[in-house]
Coordinates of C-alpha atoms (C1' of nucleotides) in Angstrom, one line a residue:
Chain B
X1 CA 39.6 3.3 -22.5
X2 CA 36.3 5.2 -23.5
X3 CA 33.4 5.5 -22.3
X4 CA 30.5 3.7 -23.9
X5 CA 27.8 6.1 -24.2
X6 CA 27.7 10.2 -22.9
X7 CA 26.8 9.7 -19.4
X8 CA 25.7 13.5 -18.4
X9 CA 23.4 13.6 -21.7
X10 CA 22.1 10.5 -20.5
X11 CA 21.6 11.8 -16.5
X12 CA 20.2 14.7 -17.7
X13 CA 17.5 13.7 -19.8
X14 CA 16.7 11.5 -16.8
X15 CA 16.7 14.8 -14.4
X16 CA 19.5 13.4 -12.1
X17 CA 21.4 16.1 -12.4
X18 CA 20.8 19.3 -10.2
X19 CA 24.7 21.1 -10.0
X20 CA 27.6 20.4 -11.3
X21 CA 30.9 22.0 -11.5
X22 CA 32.4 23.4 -14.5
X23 CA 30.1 21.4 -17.0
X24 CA 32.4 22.1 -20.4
X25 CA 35.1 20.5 -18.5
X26 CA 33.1 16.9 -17.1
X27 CA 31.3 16.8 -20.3
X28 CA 34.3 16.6 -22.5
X29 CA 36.6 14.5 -19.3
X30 CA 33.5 12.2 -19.2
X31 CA 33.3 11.8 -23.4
X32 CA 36.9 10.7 -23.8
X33 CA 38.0 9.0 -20.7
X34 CA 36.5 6.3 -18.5
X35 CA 36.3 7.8 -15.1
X36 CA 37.2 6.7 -11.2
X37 CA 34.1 8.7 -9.4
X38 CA 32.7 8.3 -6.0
X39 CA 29.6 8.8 -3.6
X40 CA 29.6 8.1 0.0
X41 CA 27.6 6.6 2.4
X42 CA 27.4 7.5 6.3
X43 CA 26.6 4.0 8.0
X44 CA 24.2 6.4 10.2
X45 CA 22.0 2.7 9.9
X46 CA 22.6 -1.5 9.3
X47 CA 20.5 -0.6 5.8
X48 CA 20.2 2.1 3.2
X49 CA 16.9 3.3 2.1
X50 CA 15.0 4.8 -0.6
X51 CA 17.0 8.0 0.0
X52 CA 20.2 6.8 -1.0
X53 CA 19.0 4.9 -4.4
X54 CA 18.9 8.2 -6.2
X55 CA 23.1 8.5 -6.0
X56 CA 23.2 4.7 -5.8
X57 CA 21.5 4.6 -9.1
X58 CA 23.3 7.2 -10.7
X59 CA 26.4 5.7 -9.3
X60 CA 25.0 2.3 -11.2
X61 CA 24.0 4.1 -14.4
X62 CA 27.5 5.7 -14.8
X63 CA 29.6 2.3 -14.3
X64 CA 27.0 1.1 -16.9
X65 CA 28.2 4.2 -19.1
X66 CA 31.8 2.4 -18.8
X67 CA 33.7 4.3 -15.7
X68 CA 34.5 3.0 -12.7
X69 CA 32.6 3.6 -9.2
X70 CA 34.2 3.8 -5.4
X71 CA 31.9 3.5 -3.0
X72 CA 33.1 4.9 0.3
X73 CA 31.2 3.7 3.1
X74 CA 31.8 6.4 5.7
X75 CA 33.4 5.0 9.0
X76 CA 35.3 7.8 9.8
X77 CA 32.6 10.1 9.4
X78 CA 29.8 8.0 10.3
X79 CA 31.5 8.9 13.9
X80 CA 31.5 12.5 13.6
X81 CA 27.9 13.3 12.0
X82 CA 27.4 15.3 8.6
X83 CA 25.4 18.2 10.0
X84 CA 24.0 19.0 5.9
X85 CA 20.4 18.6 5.9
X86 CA 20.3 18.3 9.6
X87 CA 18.8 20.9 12.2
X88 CA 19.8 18.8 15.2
X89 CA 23.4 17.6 16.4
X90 CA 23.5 14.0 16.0
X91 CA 23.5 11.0 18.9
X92 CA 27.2 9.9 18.0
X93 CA 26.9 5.9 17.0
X94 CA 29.1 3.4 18.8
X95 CA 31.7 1.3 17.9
X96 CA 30.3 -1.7 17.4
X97 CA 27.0 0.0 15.9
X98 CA 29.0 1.3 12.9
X99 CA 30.7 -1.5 12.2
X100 CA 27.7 -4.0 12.1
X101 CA 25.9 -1.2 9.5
X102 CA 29.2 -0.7 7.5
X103 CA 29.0 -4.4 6.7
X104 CA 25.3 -4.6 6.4
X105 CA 25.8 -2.1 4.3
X106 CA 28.8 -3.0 2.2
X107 CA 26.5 -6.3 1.2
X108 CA 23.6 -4.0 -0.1
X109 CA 26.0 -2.5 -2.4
X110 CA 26.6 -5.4 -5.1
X111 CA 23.1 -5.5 -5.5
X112 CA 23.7 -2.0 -7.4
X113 CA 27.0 -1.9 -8.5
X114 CA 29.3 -4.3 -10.0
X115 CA 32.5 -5.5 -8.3
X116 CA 33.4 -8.3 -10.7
X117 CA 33.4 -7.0 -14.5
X118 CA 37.3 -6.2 -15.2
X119 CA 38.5 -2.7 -15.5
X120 CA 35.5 -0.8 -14.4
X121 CA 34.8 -3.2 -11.6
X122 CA 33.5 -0.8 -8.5
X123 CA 35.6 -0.8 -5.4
X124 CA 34.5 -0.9 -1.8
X125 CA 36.3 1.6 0.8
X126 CA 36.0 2.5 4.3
X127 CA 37.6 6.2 5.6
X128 CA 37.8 4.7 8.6
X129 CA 41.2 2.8 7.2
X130 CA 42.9 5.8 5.7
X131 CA 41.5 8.5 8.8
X132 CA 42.5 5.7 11.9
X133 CA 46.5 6.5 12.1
X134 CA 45.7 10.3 10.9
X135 CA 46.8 12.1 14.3
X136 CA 45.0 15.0 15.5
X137 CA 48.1 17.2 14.8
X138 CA 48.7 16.4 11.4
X139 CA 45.5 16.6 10.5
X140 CA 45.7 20.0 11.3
X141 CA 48.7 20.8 9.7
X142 CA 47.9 18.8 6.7
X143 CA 44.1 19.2 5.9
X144 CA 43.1 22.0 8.6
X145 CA 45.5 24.7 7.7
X146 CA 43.8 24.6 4.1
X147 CA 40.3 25.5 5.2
X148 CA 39.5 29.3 6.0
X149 CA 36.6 29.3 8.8
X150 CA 35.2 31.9 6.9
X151 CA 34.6 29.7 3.9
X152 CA 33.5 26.9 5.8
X153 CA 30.9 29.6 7.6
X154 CA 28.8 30.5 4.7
X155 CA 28.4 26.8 3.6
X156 CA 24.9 26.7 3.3
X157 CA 24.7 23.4 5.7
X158 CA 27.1 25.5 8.5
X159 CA 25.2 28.6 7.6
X160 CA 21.9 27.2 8.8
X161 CA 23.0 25.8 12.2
X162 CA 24.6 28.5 12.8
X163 CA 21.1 30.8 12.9
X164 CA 19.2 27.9 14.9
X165 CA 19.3 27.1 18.6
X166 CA 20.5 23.9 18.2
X167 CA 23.9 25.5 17.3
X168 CA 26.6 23.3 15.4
X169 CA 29.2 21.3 17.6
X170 CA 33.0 21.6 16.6
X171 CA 33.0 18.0 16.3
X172 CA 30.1 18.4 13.3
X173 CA 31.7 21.7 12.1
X174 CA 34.4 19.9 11.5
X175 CA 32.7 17.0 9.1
X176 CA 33.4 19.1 6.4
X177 CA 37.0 18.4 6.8
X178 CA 37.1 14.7 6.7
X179 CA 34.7 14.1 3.7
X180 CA 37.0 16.8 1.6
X181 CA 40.0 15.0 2.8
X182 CA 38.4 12.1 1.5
X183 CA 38.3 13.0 -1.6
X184 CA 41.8 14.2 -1.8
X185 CA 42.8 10.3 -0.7
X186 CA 40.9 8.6 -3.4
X187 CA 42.5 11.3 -5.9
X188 CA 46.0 10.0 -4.7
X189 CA 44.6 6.3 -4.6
X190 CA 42.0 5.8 -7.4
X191 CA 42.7 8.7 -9.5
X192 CA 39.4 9.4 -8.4
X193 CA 38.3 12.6 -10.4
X194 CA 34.8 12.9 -9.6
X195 CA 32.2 13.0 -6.2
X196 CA 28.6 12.6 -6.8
X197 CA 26.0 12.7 -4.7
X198 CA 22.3 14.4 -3.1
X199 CA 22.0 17.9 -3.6
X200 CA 22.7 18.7 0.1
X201 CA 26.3 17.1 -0.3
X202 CA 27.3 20.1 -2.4
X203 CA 28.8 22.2 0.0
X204 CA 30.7 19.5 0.7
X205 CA 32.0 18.0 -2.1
X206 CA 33.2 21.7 -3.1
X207 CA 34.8 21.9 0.0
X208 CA 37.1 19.0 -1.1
X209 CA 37.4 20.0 -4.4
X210 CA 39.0 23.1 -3.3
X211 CA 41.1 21.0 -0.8
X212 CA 42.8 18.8 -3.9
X213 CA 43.1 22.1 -5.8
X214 CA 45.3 23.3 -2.5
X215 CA 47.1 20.5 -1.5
X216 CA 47.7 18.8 -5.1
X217 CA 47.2 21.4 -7.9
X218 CA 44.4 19.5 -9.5
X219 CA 41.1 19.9 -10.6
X220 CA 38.2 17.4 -9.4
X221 CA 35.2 18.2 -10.3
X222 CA 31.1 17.4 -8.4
X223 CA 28.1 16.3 -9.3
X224 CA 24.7 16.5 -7.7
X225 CA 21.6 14.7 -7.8
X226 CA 18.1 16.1 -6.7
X227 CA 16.6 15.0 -3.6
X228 CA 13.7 12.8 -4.3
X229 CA 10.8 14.4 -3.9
X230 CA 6.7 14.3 -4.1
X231 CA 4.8 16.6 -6.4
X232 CA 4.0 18.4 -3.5
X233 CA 7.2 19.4 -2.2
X234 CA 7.7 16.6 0.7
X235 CA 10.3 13.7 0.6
X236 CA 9.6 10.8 -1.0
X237 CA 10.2 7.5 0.9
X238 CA 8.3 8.2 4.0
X239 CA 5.8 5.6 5.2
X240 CA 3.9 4.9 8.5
X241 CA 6.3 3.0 9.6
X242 CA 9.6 4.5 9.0
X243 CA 11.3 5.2 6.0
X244 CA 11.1 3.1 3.2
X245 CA 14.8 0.5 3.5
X246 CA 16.3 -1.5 1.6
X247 CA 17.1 -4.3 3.6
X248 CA 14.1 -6.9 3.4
X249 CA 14.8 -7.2 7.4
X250 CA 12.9 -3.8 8.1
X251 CA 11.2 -3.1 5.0
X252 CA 9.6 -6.5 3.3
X253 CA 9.7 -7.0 -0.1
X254 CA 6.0 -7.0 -0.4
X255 CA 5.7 -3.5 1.5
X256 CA 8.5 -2.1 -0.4
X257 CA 6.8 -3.1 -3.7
X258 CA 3.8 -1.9 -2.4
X259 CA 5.3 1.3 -2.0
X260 CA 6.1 1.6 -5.6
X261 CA 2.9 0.2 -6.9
X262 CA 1.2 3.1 -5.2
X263 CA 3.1 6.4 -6.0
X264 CA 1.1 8.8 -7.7
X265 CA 0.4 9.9 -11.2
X266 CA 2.3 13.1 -10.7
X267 CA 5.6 11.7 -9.3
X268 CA 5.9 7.9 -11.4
X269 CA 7.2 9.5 -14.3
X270 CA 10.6 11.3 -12.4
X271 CA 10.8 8.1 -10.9
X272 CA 10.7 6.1 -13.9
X273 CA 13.7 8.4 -15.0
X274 CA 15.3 8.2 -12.2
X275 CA 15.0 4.3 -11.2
X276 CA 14.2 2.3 -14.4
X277 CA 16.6 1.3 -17.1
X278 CA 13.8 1.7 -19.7
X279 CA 15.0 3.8 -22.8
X280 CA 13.6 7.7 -22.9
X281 CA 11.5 5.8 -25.7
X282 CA 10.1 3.9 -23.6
X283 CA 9.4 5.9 -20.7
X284 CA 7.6 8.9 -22.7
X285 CA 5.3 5.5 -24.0
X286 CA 4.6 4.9 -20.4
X287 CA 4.0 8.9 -19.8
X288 CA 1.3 8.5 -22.6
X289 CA -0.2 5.5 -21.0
X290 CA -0.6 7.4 -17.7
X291 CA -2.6 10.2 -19.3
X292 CA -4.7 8.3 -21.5
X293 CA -5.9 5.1 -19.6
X294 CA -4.1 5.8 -16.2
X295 CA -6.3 3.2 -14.4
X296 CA -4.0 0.4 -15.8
X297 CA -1.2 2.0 -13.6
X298 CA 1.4 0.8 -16.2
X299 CA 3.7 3.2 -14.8
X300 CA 3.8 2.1 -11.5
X301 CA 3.8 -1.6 -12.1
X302 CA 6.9 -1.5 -14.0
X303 CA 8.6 0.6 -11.4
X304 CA 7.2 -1.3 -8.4
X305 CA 8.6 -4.4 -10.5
X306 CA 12.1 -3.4 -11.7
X307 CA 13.0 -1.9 -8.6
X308 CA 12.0 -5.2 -6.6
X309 CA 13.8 -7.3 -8.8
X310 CA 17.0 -5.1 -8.4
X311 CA 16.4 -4.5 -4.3
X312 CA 15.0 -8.5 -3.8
X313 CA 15.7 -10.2 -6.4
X314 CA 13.7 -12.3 -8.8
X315 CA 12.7 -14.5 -5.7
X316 CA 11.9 -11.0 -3.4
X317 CA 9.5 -10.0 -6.6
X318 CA 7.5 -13.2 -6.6
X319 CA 7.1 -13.0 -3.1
X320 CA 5.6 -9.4 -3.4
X321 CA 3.7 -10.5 -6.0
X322 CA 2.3 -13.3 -4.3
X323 CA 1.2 -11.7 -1.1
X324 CA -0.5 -9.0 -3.6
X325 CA -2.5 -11.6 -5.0
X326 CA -3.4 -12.8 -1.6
X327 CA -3.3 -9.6 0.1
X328 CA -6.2 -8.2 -2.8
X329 CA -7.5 -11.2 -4.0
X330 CA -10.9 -12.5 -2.8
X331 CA -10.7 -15.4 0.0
X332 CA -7.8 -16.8 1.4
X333 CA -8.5 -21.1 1.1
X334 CA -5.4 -23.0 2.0
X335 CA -2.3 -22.6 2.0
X336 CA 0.6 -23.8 4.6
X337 CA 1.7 -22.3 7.4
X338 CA 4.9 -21.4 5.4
X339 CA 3.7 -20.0 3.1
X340 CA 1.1 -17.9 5.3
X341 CA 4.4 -17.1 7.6
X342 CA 6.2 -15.6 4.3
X343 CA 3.5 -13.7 3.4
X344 CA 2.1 -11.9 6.4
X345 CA 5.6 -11.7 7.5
X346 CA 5.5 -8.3 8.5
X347 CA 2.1 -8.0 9.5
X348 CA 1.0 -8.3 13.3
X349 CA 0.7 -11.6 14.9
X350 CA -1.7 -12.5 17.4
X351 CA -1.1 -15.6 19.6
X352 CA -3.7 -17.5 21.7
X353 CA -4.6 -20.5 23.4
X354 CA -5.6 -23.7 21.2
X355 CA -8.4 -23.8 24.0
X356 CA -10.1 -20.1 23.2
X357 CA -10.7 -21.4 19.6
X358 CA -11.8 -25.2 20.5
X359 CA -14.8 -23.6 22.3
X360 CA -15.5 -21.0 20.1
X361 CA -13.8 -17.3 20.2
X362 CA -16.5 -14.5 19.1
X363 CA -15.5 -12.4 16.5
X364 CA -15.5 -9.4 18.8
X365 CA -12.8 -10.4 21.2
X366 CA -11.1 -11.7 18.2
X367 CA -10.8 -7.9 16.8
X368 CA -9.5 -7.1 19.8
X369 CA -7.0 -9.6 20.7
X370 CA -5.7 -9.4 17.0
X371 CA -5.2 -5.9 17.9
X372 CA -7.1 -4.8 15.1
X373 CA -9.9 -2.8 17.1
X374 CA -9.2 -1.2 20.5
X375 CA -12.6 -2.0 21.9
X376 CA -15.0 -5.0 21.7
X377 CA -17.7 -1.5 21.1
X378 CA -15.3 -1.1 18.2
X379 CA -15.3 -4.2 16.7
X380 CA -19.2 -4.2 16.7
X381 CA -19.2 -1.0 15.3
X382 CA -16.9 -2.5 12.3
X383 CA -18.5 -6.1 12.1
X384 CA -21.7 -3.9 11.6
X385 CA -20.2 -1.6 9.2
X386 CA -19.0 -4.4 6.7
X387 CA -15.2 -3.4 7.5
X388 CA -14.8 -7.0 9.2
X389 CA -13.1 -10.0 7.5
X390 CA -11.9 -13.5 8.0
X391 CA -9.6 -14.8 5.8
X392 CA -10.7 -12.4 3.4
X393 CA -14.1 -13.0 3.4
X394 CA -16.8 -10.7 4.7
X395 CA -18.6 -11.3 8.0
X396 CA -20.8 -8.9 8.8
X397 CA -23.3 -10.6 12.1
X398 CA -22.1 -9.3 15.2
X399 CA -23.0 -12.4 17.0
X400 CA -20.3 -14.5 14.7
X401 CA -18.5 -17.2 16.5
X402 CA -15.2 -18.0 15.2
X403 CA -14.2 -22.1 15.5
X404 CA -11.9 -24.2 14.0
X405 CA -14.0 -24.6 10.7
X406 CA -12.1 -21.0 10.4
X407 CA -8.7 -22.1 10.5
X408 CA -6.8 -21.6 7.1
X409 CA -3.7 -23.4 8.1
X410 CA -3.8 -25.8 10.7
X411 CA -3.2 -23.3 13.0
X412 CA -3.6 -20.1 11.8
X413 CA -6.7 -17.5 10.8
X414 CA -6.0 -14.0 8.9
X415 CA -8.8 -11.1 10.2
X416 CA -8.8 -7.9 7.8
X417 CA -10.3 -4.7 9.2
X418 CA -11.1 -2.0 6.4
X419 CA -9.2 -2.4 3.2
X420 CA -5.9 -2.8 3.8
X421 CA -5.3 -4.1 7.6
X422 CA -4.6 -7.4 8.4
X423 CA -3.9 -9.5 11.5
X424 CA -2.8 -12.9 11.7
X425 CA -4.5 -14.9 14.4
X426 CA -2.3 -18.3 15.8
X427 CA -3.4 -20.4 17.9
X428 CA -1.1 -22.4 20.1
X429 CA -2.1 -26.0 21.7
Chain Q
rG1 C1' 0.0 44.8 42.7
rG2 C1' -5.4 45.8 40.7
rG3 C1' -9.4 44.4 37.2
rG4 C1' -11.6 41.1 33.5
rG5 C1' -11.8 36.6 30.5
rG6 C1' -10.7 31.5 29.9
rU7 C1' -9.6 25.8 30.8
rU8 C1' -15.3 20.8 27.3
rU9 C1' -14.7 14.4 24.6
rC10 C1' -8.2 13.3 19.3
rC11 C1' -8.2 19.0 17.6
rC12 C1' -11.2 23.5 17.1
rG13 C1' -15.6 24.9 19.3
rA14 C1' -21.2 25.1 21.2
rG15 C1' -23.1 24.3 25.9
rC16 C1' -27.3 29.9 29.6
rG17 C1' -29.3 23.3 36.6
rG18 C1' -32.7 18.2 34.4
rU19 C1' -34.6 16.2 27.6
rC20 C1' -25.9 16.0 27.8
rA21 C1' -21.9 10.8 26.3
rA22 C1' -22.6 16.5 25.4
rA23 C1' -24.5 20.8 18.8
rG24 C1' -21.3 22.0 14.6
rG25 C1' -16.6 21.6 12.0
rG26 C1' -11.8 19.2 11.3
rG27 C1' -9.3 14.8 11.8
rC28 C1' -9.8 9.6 12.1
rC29 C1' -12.4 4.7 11.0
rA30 C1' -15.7 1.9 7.9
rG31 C1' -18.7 1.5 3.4
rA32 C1' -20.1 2.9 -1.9
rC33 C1' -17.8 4.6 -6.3
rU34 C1' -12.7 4.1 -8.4
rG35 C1' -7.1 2.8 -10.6
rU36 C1' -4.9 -0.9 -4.1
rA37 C1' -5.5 6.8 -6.6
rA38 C1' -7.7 11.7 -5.9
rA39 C1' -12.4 13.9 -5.5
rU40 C1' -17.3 12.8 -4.0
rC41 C1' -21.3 10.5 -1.3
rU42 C1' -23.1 7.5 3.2
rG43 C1' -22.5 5.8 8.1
rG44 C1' -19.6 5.8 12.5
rU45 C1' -16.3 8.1 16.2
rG46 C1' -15.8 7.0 25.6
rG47 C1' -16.3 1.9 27.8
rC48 C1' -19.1 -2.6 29.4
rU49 C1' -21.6 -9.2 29.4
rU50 C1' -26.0 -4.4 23.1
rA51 C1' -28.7 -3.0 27.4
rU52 C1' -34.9 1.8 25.6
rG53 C1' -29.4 -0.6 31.3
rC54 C1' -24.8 0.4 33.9
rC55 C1' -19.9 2.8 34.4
rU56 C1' -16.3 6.8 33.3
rU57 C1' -15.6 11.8 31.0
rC58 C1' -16.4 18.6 30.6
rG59 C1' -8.5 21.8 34.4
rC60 C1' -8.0 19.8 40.0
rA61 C1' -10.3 19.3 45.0
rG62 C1' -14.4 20.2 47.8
rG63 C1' -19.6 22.1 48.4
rU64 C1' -25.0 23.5 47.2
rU65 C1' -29.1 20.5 45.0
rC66 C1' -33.7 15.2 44.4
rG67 C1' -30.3 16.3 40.1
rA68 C1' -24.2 20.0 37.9
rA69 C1' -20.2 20.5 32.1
rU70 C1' -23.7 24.2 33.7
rC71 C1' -24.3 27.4 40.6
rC72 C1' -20.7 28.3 45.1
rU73 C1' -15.5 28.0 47.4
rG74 C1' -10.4 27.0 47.2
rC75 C1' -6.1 25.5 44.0
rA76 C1' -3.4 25.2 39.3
rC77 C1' -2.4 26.9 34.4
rC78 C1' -3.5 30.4 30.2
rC79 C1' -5.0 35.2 27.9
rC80 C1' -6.3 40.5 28.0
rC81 C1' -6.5 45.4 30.3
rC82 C1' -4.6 49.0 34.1
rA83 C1' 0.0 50.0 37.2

RNA sequence: GGGGGGUUUCCCGAGCGGUCAAAGGGGCCAGACUGUAAAUCUGGUGGCUUAUGCCUUCGCAGGUUCGAAUCCUGCACCCCCCA
């Protein structure tokens, strides 16, 4: 079967490609044949974040292009720790902790890939089944013998642990191994011709290209995609609370969507190319729009919104949008504790005594308590300052008594200090 | 081993016995402007029952004095010079 469109023309234009190997060669394997590729995941966590949608995406656009995807969710090596990219050996993860993230995150996964459309359907593996029953000694034989140390020294990621204090375990040093033996499997499995994945993955996806060359006389071939990264040279993805997940259970829709809706000028355009499935058209209509009336933002919104929809879901998206309205609108009136609960989900909670309320709980202890100012001096200096709010509404007296006139739900108030920090005050009979 | 300098509020840094909760800058917080941006501007930045009041803070522990971040003694740590 063939390939419905040129897949690397496509990736490039998009700037998701940063290395390959031997381009004639993929080009013209990738033109006339539908192709079994892979990427890999370490289950380092129950979630994947914004750092894995770049090769999760590409992964996506090229079963889109008509070939078929493995995802390898890494088990095996999710035990030992890929030392790429890292300057410290890794806590090893336990048992049961991989096991819950490799589910977690096998169920992320159809959100991006496709597991039911026929021939190009994208399968679901776990190293841990092949590498279980591999003994020690056979490993060594089999896989080990091919591998000079020399090679495997001047691989960049071995290369630059080696120089630090932190030194590289053998158990790390020999991560290398696995994920090129990996490759080698799904070869004799899938007929897996392909590994694609972040740009710090190339010295190991080389490594097991040269493996299948050794042990099988073929030639796979690599692809990598750029890290995702500011205009300014740092990471893309990073918040104030953590990195940026995909799983709504750390990072809520709203917040993730808020993420998107506020990347800058200089970076929404790579993202748009390397997120959205708008056209090249389209997207260079959107870079016009950015330069010429960029106070629409019509960049970001259709990022923060496509990649919602695709993360969340159509439900997840309204949501966002919802607390946005409420989140930016003017006053909050009423609205049910549900819906309240949805909303401010992952916003701090405050709980108190029906009591403090009934007889009237000043403003100023109510910073506090909320967590929201650290002293009652502080809250004063806010209240005074016009940084206070209840339910969205200025207050900006000192003396100001809250009661349950304040109550938005029956028994809940939301207190806002500054522009974007909100508390949720419940009170308990 | 000898000599000299230092340790200040989140950070840098002024402080030279009372007018020091302590200059100035940075950061941070709030406000205005704006695009839920950047830049800019304004205000704030120890705590308390907001008081021209009290309490805690200037490496640590003592002392002198009506009064100390400022003077003295000891201790700890840091830097420099000589050996």
């Amino acid at each position: 079967m063939k390939p419905n469109q040129d897949i690397l023309a496509e990736l490039s234009w998009r700037g998701l490609v940063h290395q390959m190997t031997d381009p004639q060669g993929l080009s013209q394997l990738l033109r006339e044949h539908s192709v079994t590729l892979y990427a890999g995941f370490d289950p380092t966590a129950d979630s994947l974040h914004v750092g894995h949608l770049v090769a999760l995406m590409t992964l996506r656009r090229f079963q889109q292009a008509g070939h078929r995807p493995v995802v390898l969710v890494g088990g095996a090596t999710g035990m030992i720790g890929d030392p790429s990219g890292k300057s410290q050996e890794r806590n090893l993860l336990s048992r049961e902790q991989l096991e819950h993230n490799i589910q977690a995150i096998g169920e992320q996964l159809a959100r991006f890939v496709d597991f039911h459309c026929g021939s190009t359907s994208a399968v679901l593996v776990n190293n841990y089944q092949w590498m279980k029953d591999f003994s020690y000694l056979d490993f060594l034989r089999d896989v080990g013998k091919f591998f000079p140390v020399n090679v495997m020294l001047a691989k960049e990621s071995v290369k630059a642990r080696l120089e630090s204090d932190a030194g590289i375990s053998y158990t790390e040093f020999s991560y290398m191994l696995l994920q090129a033996y990996d490759f080698v499997y799904l070869y004799d499995r899938f007929g897996c011709l392909l590994q694609i994945g972040g740009s710090d993955q190339w010295g190991n996806i080389t490594a097991g290209i040269d493996l299948a060359r050794r042990m099988r006389g073929v030639q796979l071939y690599g692809l990598t995609c750029p890290l995702l990264t500011k205009a300014d040279g740092t990471k893309m993805g990073k918040t104030e609370q953590g990195a940026l997940w995909l799983s709504p259970r750390r990072t809520s829709p709203y917040r993730f969507y808020q993420y998107w809706i506020n990347v800058e000028d200089a970076d929404a355009g790579k993202c748009l190319r390397f997120f959205s499935q708008l056209s090249q058209q389209e997207i260079e209509e959107l870079d016009r729009s950015r330069a010429q009336e960029p106070q629409k933002r019509a960049s970001q919104k259709q990022l923060a919104e496509e990649l919602t929809r695709l993360v969340h879901g159509e439900e997840g998206l309204q949501r966002a949008r919802r607390a946005t309205e409420i989140f930016f609108g003017r006053q909050i009136d009423q609205v049910s504790q549900q819906e309240l609960e949805e909303i401010f989900a992952d916003i701090p909670h405050a709980q108190l005594p029906w009591s403090r309320l009934e007889q009237g709980l000043p403003l100023v202890e109510a910073l506090v308590e909320a967590g929201l100012c650290k002293s009652k001096s502080e809250s004063r200096r806010l209240i005074s300052q016009g940084g206070a709010y209840v339910n969205n509404r200025r207050v900006a007296e000192t003396e100001t008594v809250l009661t349950l006139q304040h109550l938005v739900t029956p028994e809940s108030l939301v207190l806002r200090a500054g522009r974007k920090k909100y508390a949720v005050l419940q009170f308990q009979k």
